Short mmCIF file of C-alpha atoms in Angstrom, two decimals:
data_model
loop_
_atom_site.label_atom_id
_atom_site.label_comp_id
_atom_site.label_asym_id
_atom_site.label_seq_id
_atom_site.Cartn_x
_atom_site.Cartn_y
_atom_site.Cartn_z
CA UNK A 1 -22.03 23.12 -129.65
CA UNK A 2 -19.79 24.63 -127.27
CA UNK A 3 -23.13 24.87 -124.96
CA UNK A 4 -23.40 21.02 -124.96
CA UNK A 5 -19.84 20.32 -124.31
CA UNK A 6 -20.19 22.48 -121.81
CA UNK A 7 -23.03 20.90 -120.44
CA UNK A 8 -21.15 17.53 -120.17
CA UNK A 9 -18.45 18.71 -118.77
CA UNK A 10 -19.50 19.96 -116.00
CA UNK A 11 -21.86 16.92 -115.69
CA UNK A 12 -18.14 14.82 -115.37
CA UNK A 13 -17.54 13.51 -112.22
CA UNK A 14 -14.32 15.35 -112.09
CA UNK A 15 -12.64 17.71 -111.07
CA UNK A 16 -16.12 19.44 -109.54
CA UNK A 17 -16.66 16.29 -107.38
CA UNK A 18 -12.87 16.64 -106.13
CA UNK A 19 -13.41 20.19 -105.72
CA UNK A 20 -16.21 19.75 -103.49
CA UNK A 21 -14.07 16.92 -101.52
CA UNK A 22 -12.12 19.23 -100.57
CA UNK A 23 -14.36 21.79 -98.92
CA UNK A 24 -15.71 19.17 -96.64
CA UNK A 25 -15.50 20.64 -93.41
CA UNK A 26 -16.40 24.55 -94.87
CA UNK A 27 -19.88 24.50 -94.47
CA UNK A 28 -20.50 28.25 -95.36
CA UNK A 29 -18.66 27.35 -99.00
CA UNK A 30 -20.20 24.08 -99.97
CA UNK A 31 -24.15 26.48 -99.34
CA UNK A 32 -22.55 29.10 -101.58
CA UNK A 33 -21.84 25.98 -104.25
CA UNK A 34 -25.18 24.27 -104.35
CA UNK A 35 -26.95 27.41 -105.41
CA UNK A 36 -25.50 28.40 -107.53
CA UNK A 37 -25.22 25.35 -109.33
CA UNK A 38 -27.60 22.61 -109.50
CA UNK A 39 -25.38 19.52 -110.45
CA UNK A 40 -23.34 20.63 -107.09
CA UNK A 41 -26.00 20.08 -104.95
CA UNK A 42 -26.06 16.12 -104.51
CA UNK A 43 -22.06 16.32 -103.75
CA UNK A 44 -22.32 19.76 -101.44
CA UNK A 45 -25.58 18.05 -99.38
CA UNK A 46 -23.41 14.43 -99.01
CA UNK A 47 -21.09 16.39 -96.14
CA UNK A 48 -23.41 19.11 -95.06
CA UNK A 49 -25.77 16.11 -94.05
CA UNK A 50 -22.89 13.83 -93.08
CA UNK A 51 -22.64 14.53 -89.74
CA UNK A 52 -25.71 15.57 -87.50
CA UNK A 53 -26.04 17.79 -84.50
CA UNK A 54 -29.54 17.42 -81.73
CA UNK A 55 -28.86 18.44 -78.92
CA UNK A 56 -31.39 20.45 -77.50
CA UNK A 57 -34.93 21.07 -77.42
CA UNK A 58 -35.79 21.97 -80.62
CA UNK A 59 -33.93 20.41 -83.22
CA UNK A 60 -35.08 16.63 -83.33
CA UNK A 61 -38.89 18.03 -84.33
CA UNK A 62 -37.08 20.34 -87.17
CA UNK A 63 -34.75 17.88 -88.27
CA UNK A 64 -38.11 14.59 -88.68
CA UNK A 65 -39.77 17.58 -90.69
CA UNK A 66 -36.70 18.78 -92.79
CA UNK A 67 -36.59 14.95 -92.88
CA UNK A 68 -40.28 14.19 -94.05
CA UNK A 69 -40.11 17.15 -96.57
CA UNK A 70 -36.67 16.14 -98.18
CA UNK A 71 -36.25 12.15 -97.18
CA UNK A 72 -33.78 12.55 -99.88
CA UNK A 73 -31.11 13.44 -97.16
CA UNK A 74 -31.78 10.73 -95.00
CA UNK A 75 -29.04 8.91 -96.66
CA UNK A 76 -26.62 11.44 -96.25
CA UNK A 77 -26.98 11.09 -92.73
CA UNK A 78 -23.62 8.92 -91.58
CA UNK A 79 -23.59 10.30 -88.26
CA UNK A 80 -26.08 10.65 -85.41
CA UNK A 81 -25.18 13.10 -82.13
CA UNK A 82 -27.95 13.08 -79.41
CA UNK A 83 -27.51 15.66 -76.63
CA UNK A 84 -29.05 16.46 -74.09
CA UNK A 85 -32.51 16.55 -75.53
CA UNK A 86 -36.07 14.57 -73.88
CA UNK A 87 -37.61 11.76 -74.15
CA UNK A 88 -40.23 13.55 -76.22
CA UNK A 89 -38.36 14.99 -78.70
CA UNK A 90 -36.18 12.07 -79.24
CA UNK A 91 -38.98 9.34 -79.69
CA UNK A 92 -40.50 11.10 -83.04
CA UNK A 93 -36.46 9.90 -84.58
CA UNK A 94 -36.79 6.13 -83.77
CA UNK A 95 -39.24 6.61 -86.63
CA UNK A 96 -37.21 7.77 -89.24
CA UNK A 97 -36.00 5.54 -91.65
CA UNK A 98 -32.13 5.44 -91.35
CA UNK A 99 -30.88 4.16 -93.83
CA UNK A 100 -26.59 4.21 -93.86
CA UNK A 101 -26.42 5.67 -90.27
CA UNK A 102 -23.50 4.05 -88.60
CA UNK A 103 -22.27 5.78 -85.56
CA UNK A 104 -24.82 7.67 -83.06
CA UNK A 105 -23.16 9.16 -80.55
CA UNK A 106 -24.92 9.84 -76.81
CA UNK A 107 -24.15 12.74 -74.97
CA UNK A 108 -25.71 13.09 -72.01
CA UNK A 109 -25.94 14.59 -68.40
CA UNK A 110 -23.31 13.44 -65.31
CA UNK A 111 -26.09 13.14 -62.98
CA UNK A 112 -28.87 10.69 -62.84
CA UNK A 113 -32.45 12.28 -63.54
CA UNK A 114 -36.36 11.01 -63.66
CA UNK A 115 -35.82 10.79 -67.34
CA UNK A 116 -32.50 8.60 -67.16
CA UNK A 117 -33.69 4.91 -67.76
CA UNK A 118 -36.25 6.35 -69.73
CA UNK A 119 -33.83 8.12 -71.65
CA UNK A 120 -31.07 4.89 -72.16
CA UNK A 121 -34.07 3.28 -73.20
CA UNK A 122 -35.11 5.25 -76.03
CA UNK A 123 -31.34 5.41 -77.01
CA UNK A 124 -31.26 1.38 -77.22
CA UNK A 125 -34.59 0.93 -79.04
CA UNK A 126 -33.22 3.92 -81.27
CA UNK A 127 -29.89 1.01 -82.54
CA UNK A 128 -33.04 -0.49 -84.13
CA UNK A 129 -34.17 2.35 -86.11
CA UNK A 130 -36.18 0.92 -89.46
CA UNK A 131 -34.89 0.99 -92.57
CA UNK A 132 -36.20 0.03 -96.53
CA UNK A 133 -39.10 -0.22 -95.03
CA UNK A 134 -39.67 -3.39 -92.31
CA UNK A 135 -35.79 -4.38 -91.94
CA UNK A 136 -34.05 -3.20 -88.98
CA UNK A 137 -30.44 -1.91 -88.93
CA UNK A 138 -28.84 -5.00 -89.02
CA UNK A 139 -24.93 -6.24 -89.02
CA UNK A 140 -22.64 -5.36 -91.77
CA UNK A 141 -22.19 -9.47 -92.23
CA UNK A 142 -25.55 -9.71 -92.87
CA UNK A 143 -26.89 -10.40 -96.62
CA UNK A 144 -29.05 -8.53 -98.54
CA UNK A 145 -29.41 -5.59 -95.39
CA UNK A 146 -28.52 -2.10 -95.29
CA UNK A 147 -24.62 -1.73 -92.92
CA UNK A 148 -25.76 -1.04 -89.93
CA UNK A 149 -24.64 1.33 -86.62
CA UNK A 150 -20.88 0.05 -85.88
CA UNK A 151 -19.56 2.63 -84.06
CA UNK A 152 -21.11 3.72 -80.74
CA UNK A 153 -19.98 6.75 -77.75
CA UNK A 154 -21.46 7.27 -74.17
CA UNK A 155 -20.11 11.04 -73.14
CA UNK A 156 -21.26 11.89 -69.94
CA UNK A 157 -24.67 9.37 -69.76
CA UNK A 158 -25.46 7.94 -66.41
CA UNK A 159 -25.94 3.97 -67.34
CA UNK A 160 -28.74 2.75 -64.72
CA UNK A 161 -28.21 -0.91 -63.76
CA UNK A 162 -30.99 -3.83 -64.94
CA UNK A 163 -33.27 -3.70 -66.29
CA UNK A 164 -33.34 -0.24 -67.73
CA UNK A 165 -30.54 -0.51 -69.83
CA UNK A 166 -33.30 -3.43 -71.88
CA UNK A 167 -34.80 -2.15 -74.38
CA UNK A 168 -38.82 -2.74 -74.61
CA UNK A 169 -38.49 -4.82 -77.63
CA UNK A 170 -35.12 -6.61 -78.71
CA UNK A 171 -34.39 -7.29 -82.48
CA UNK A 172 -32.64 -9.89 -84.22
CA UNK A 173 -29.75 -9.72 -84.99
CA UNK A 174 -28.38 -7.25 -82.52
CA UNK A 175 -26.55 -4.07 -84.35
CA UNK A 176 -22.72 -5.19 -84.32
CA UNK A 177 -20.32 -3.44 -83.32
CA UNK A 178 -16.77 -3.17 -83.30
CA UNK A 179 -15.75 0.71 -81.85
CA UNK A 180 -17.19 1.90 -78.33
CA UNK A 181 -16.07 4.66 -76.47
CA UNK A 182 -16.41 5.23 -73.05
CA UNK A 183 -15.97 8.82 -72.16
CA UNK A 184 -17.64 9.90 -68.06
CA UNK A 185 -19.71 7.64 -67.57
CA UNK A 186 -21.31 6.18 -64.38
CA UNK A 187 -23.68 4.34 -62.94
CA UNK A 188 -22.81 0.42 -62.16
CA UNK A 189 -23.15 -0.25 -65.17
CA UNK A 190 -22.56 -4.29 -63.29
CA UNK A 191 -24.14 -6.54 -66.75
CA UNK A 192 -23.05 -4.37 -69.37
CA UNK A 193 -24.72 -7.30 -71.64
CA UNK A 194 -28.41 -6.18 -71.57
CA UNK A 195 -27.27 -2.99 -73.60
CA UNK A 196 -29.03 -4.37 -76.98
CA UNK A 197 -26.11 -4.77 -78.71
CA UNK A 198 -23.43 -7.30 -80.16
CA UNK A 199 -20.35 -6.54 -78.40
CA UNK A 200 -18.92 -10.18 -79.55
CA UNK A 201 -16.53 -8.52 -82.33
CA UNK A 202 -15.40 -5.53 -80.49
CA UNK A 203 -11.94 -4.17 -81.52
CA UNK A 204 -11.36 -0.58 -81.21
CA UNK A 205 -12.78 0.99 -77.56
CA UNK A 206 -11.93 4.36 -76.01
CA UNK A 207 -12.20 5.40 -71.48
CA UNK A 208 -11.41 8.64 -69.46
CA UNK A 209 -13.01 9.59 -67.18
CA UNK A 210 -15.51 6.54 -66.12
CA UNK A 211 -16.58 5.57 -62.52
CA UNK A 212 -17.47 2.39 -64.01
CA UNK A 213 -16.86 -0.98 -61.66
CA UNK A 214 -17.14 -3.67 -64.22
CA UNK A 215 -14.95 -1.71 -66.92
CA UNK A 216 -12.43 -4.70 -66.42
CA UNK A 217 -14.64 -6.73 -67.09
CA UNK A 218 -15.94 -5.31 -70.09
CA UNK A 219 -12.49 -5.16 -71.03
CA UNK A 220 -11.35 -8.68 -70.54
CA UNK A 221 -14.26 -10.27 -71.91
CA UNK A 222 -13.45 -8.82 -75.08
CA UNK A 223 -10.64 -8.48 -74.63
CA UNK A 224 -10.05 -11.05 -77.91
CA UNK A 225 -10.60 -9.51 -80.09
CA UNK A 226 -9.84 -5.82 -79.58
CA UNK A 227 -7.66 -4.18 -81.39
CA UNK A 228 -7.56 -0.71 -80.96
CA UNK A 229 -7.70 0.51 -77.25
CA UNK A 230 -7.69 4.80 -76.21
CA UNK A 231 -6.43 5.42 -72.01
CA UNK A 232 -5.54 7.60 -69.56
CA UNK A 233 -2.22 6.51 -68.79
CA UNK A 234 -2.87 8.83 -65.07
CA UNK A 235 -6.49 7.13 -64.50
CA UNK A 236 -5.56 4.71 -61.65
CA UNK A 237 -7.39 1.56 -62.61
CA UNK A 238 -5.03 1.28 -65.60
CA UNK A 239 -2.43 -0.12 -62.86
CA UNK A 240 -4.67 -3.11 -62.07
CA UNK A 241 -4.41 -3.70 -66.35
CA UNK A 242 -2.88 -6.68 -67.64
CA UNK A 243 -2.28 -5.70 -71.29
CA UNK A 244 -0.73 -8.97 -72.58
CA UNK A 245 -4.48 -10.44 -72.18
CA UNK A 246 -5.24 -9.38 -75.35
CA UNK A 247 -4.22 -11.27 -78.01
CA UNK A 248 -4.74 -9.12 -80.90
CA UNK A 249 -4.39 -5.40 -79.60
CA UNK A 250 -2.02 -3.65 -81.91
CA UNK A 251 -2.33 -0.64 -81.09
CA UNK A 252 -1.99 1.55 -77.72
CA UNK A 253 -3.46 5.03 -78.03
CA UNK A 254 -2.62 7.64 -74.96
CA UNK A 255 -4.51 10.64 -73.53
CA UNK A 256 -2.21 10.83 -70.51
CA UNK A 257 0.55 10.03 -68.89
CA UNK A 258 1.59 8.50 -65.66
CA UNK A 259 2.73 6.04 -62.59
CA UNK A 260 -0.19 3.95 -63.16
CA UNK A 261 0.20 3.35 -66.54
CA UNK A 262 4.10 2.81 -65.83
CA UNK A 263 2.54 -0.58 -62.93
CA UNK A 264 0.87 -1.79 -66.60
CA UNK A 265 3.99 -2.01 -68.27
CA UNK A 266 5.97 -3.76 -65.53
CA UNK A 267 3.23 -6.42 -65.58
CA UNK A 268 2.27 -6.59 -69.17
CA UNK A 269 3.76 -9.15 -71.79
CA UNK A 270 3.00 -7.40 -75.10
CA UNK A 271 3.81 -9.78 -78.11
CA UNK A 272 1.56 -8.12 -80.25
CA UNK A 273 1.23 -4.51 -80.30
CA UNK A 274 3.22 -2.16 -82.93
CA UNK A 275 2.06 1.08 -82.16
CA UNK A 276 1.62 3.50 -79.09
CA UNK A 277 0.13 6.72 -80.10
CA UNK A 278 0.38 9.73 -77.78
CA UNK A 279 -0.95 13.10 -78.97
CA UNK A 280 -0.63 16.58 -76.06
CA UNK A 281 -0.60 20.10 -75.69
CA UNK A 282 2.79 21.37 -75.93
CA UNK A 283 1.83 23.25 -72.40
CA UNK A 284 3.31 20.67 -69.56
CA UNK A 285 4.20 18.13 -72.38
CA UNK A 286 8.26 18.05 -71.34
CA UNK A 287 7.70 15.67 -68.09
CA UNK A 288 5.57 13.50 -69.21
CA UNK A 289 7.48 12.98 -73.27
CA UNK A 290 10.25 12.32 -70.82
CA UNK A 291 8.14 10.08 -68.26
CA UNK A 292 6.88 8.10 -71.17
CA UNK A 293 10.61 7.79 -73.43
CA UNK A 294 12.02 6.39 -69.93
CA UNK A 295 9.08 3.47 -69.17
CA UNK A 296 8.80 2.68 -72.87
CA UNK A 297 12.69 1.80 -72.50
CA UNK A 298 12.21 -0.39 -69.81
CA UNK A 299 9.24 -1.96 -71.19
CA UNK A 300 9.90 -2.24 -74.44
CA UNK A 301 11.70 -5.47 -74.29
CA UNK A 302 8.65 -6.87 -73.16
CA UNK A 303 6.93 -5.81 -76.25
CA UNK A 304 9.28 -7.99 -79.55
CA UNK A 305 6.76 -6.60 -82.18
CA UNK A 306 6.81 -2.08 -81.39
CA UNK A 307 7.36 -0.49 -84.21
CA UNK A 308 6.42 3.02 -84.13
CA UNK A 309 6.05 5.04 -81.33
CA UNK A 310 4.60 8.15 -82.18
CA UNK A 311 4.30 11.63 -81.18
CA UNK A 312 1.93 14.09 -81.99
CA UNK A 313 2.27 17.81 -80.57
CA UNK A 314 -0.16 19.88 -80.45
CA UNK A 315 1.18 23.74 -80.40
CA UNK A 316 -0.46 27.41 -80.33
CA UNK A 317 0.91 30.24 -82.27
CA UNK A 318 4.04 28.19 -84.19
CA UNK A 319 6.71 31.28 -84.62
CA UNK A 320 5.64 33.27 -82.09
CA UNK A 321 7.59 34.97 -78.63
CA UNK A 322 6.66 31.12 -76.90
CA UNK A 323 8.27 28.07 -78.15
CA UNK A 324 10.46 26.84 -80.77
CA UNK A 325 10.11 28.68 -84.27
CA UNK A 326 9.60 25.76 -86.40
CA UNK A 327 8.36 22.56 -87.15
CA UNK A 328 12.40 20.98 -87.48
CA UNK A 329 13.10 23.55 -84.33
CA UNK A 330 10.14 21.35 -82.20
CA UNK A 331 11.46 17.97 -83.68
CA UNK A 332 14.76 18.13 -82.87
CA UNK A 333 13.55 19.73 -78.95
CA UNK A 334 11.48 16.27 -78.46
CA UNK A 335 13.90 13.69 -79.40
CA UNK A 336 16.29 15.14 -77.31
CA UNK A 337 13.61 14.56 -74.67
CA UNK A 338 13.06 11.79 -75.91
CA UNK A 339 16.41 9.92 -76.12
CA UNK A 340 15.76 6.16 -75.66
CA UNK A 341 12.89 5.69 -78.01
CA UNK A 342 14.63 7.76 -81.36
CA UNK A 343 17.81 5.97 -80.15
CA UNK A 344 15.94 2.44 -80.73
CA UNK A 345 15.18 4.50 -84.31
CA UNK A 346 11.30 3.79 -83.65
CA UNK A 347 10.48 7.54 -82.67
CA UNK A 348 8.01 9.43 -84.93
CA UNK A 349 7.69 12.79 -83.71
CA UNK A 350 4.83 15.34 -85.73
CA UNK A 351 3.71 18.46 -84.86
CA UNK A 352 0.45 20.56 -85.81
CA UNK A 353 -1.23 23.37 -85.13
CA UNK A 354 -4.23 23.84 -83.10
CA UNK A 355 -6.75 24.05 -85.12
CA UNK A 356 -6.34 20.74 -86.87
#
């Protein structure tokens, strides 16, 4: 009787699921628990296979073999990182029947090589990976279809011009992308509309260190739906942006500040912006914070909806030799460097360790 009671207790979803969820970023512990008790296996696999990285020549082959032997693992995979793989090794991945994949990250080389166009076409085709039999990955709004890829990241990629951006066979409907990240992307990219995706509801976009002449065209074409913008305020192209041209923009995340950002603030009336977020390492932070405080103090009158300026300082070795010795001391010092925003009551300061 005691054994039956114990078995029933173990099968209860709480607290075992909660414990396993708490260990989501501790793969070694999850593997150990899965080996100790079969009841933990499914939950542990859900975390262990949530993000899959394919970043060298042999990974695609090993992944396809693993998923062929254990197809139940496919349902656990939500995010797929593809980096520095050849055309041949990636081809087999298109045949995997993805069912819950929602984000794909393409990481390549900044320099164009002989296979770049073909690899890009393959990447485009991989957005339409078949799932649930013959059904392609579809937009989340399509009934009776599995949720599809909605987040797309290109990092250190060369995006060639038409016709290389066009996949060999374009299904209907296209994947509805709501989140797009362009980091270190090169190429003309003059006709971004040839990408095999639907950007008509693009809500979140991040761009940093890109050399794409038509980037502003992409931004302004999607301006009516963009809610969140992540940019580096020290990059030259920012100076020409009219942030007031984005009627749905509510959050601006900064990867850096500088004169270009100040110019953009000076020329923009941003009636919908509610939150500005800035995260930085503590080394060299003082000048940037003073500059941000000054430029926002001069522009806040053009931001009637602004309610919060979030500043996150990433520190290393808190309480040791250098810098303030506690979080409270950090907050006090930062507040002193940003007196205008602090005086308005809209400054929120967060201090985190560098491993967070």
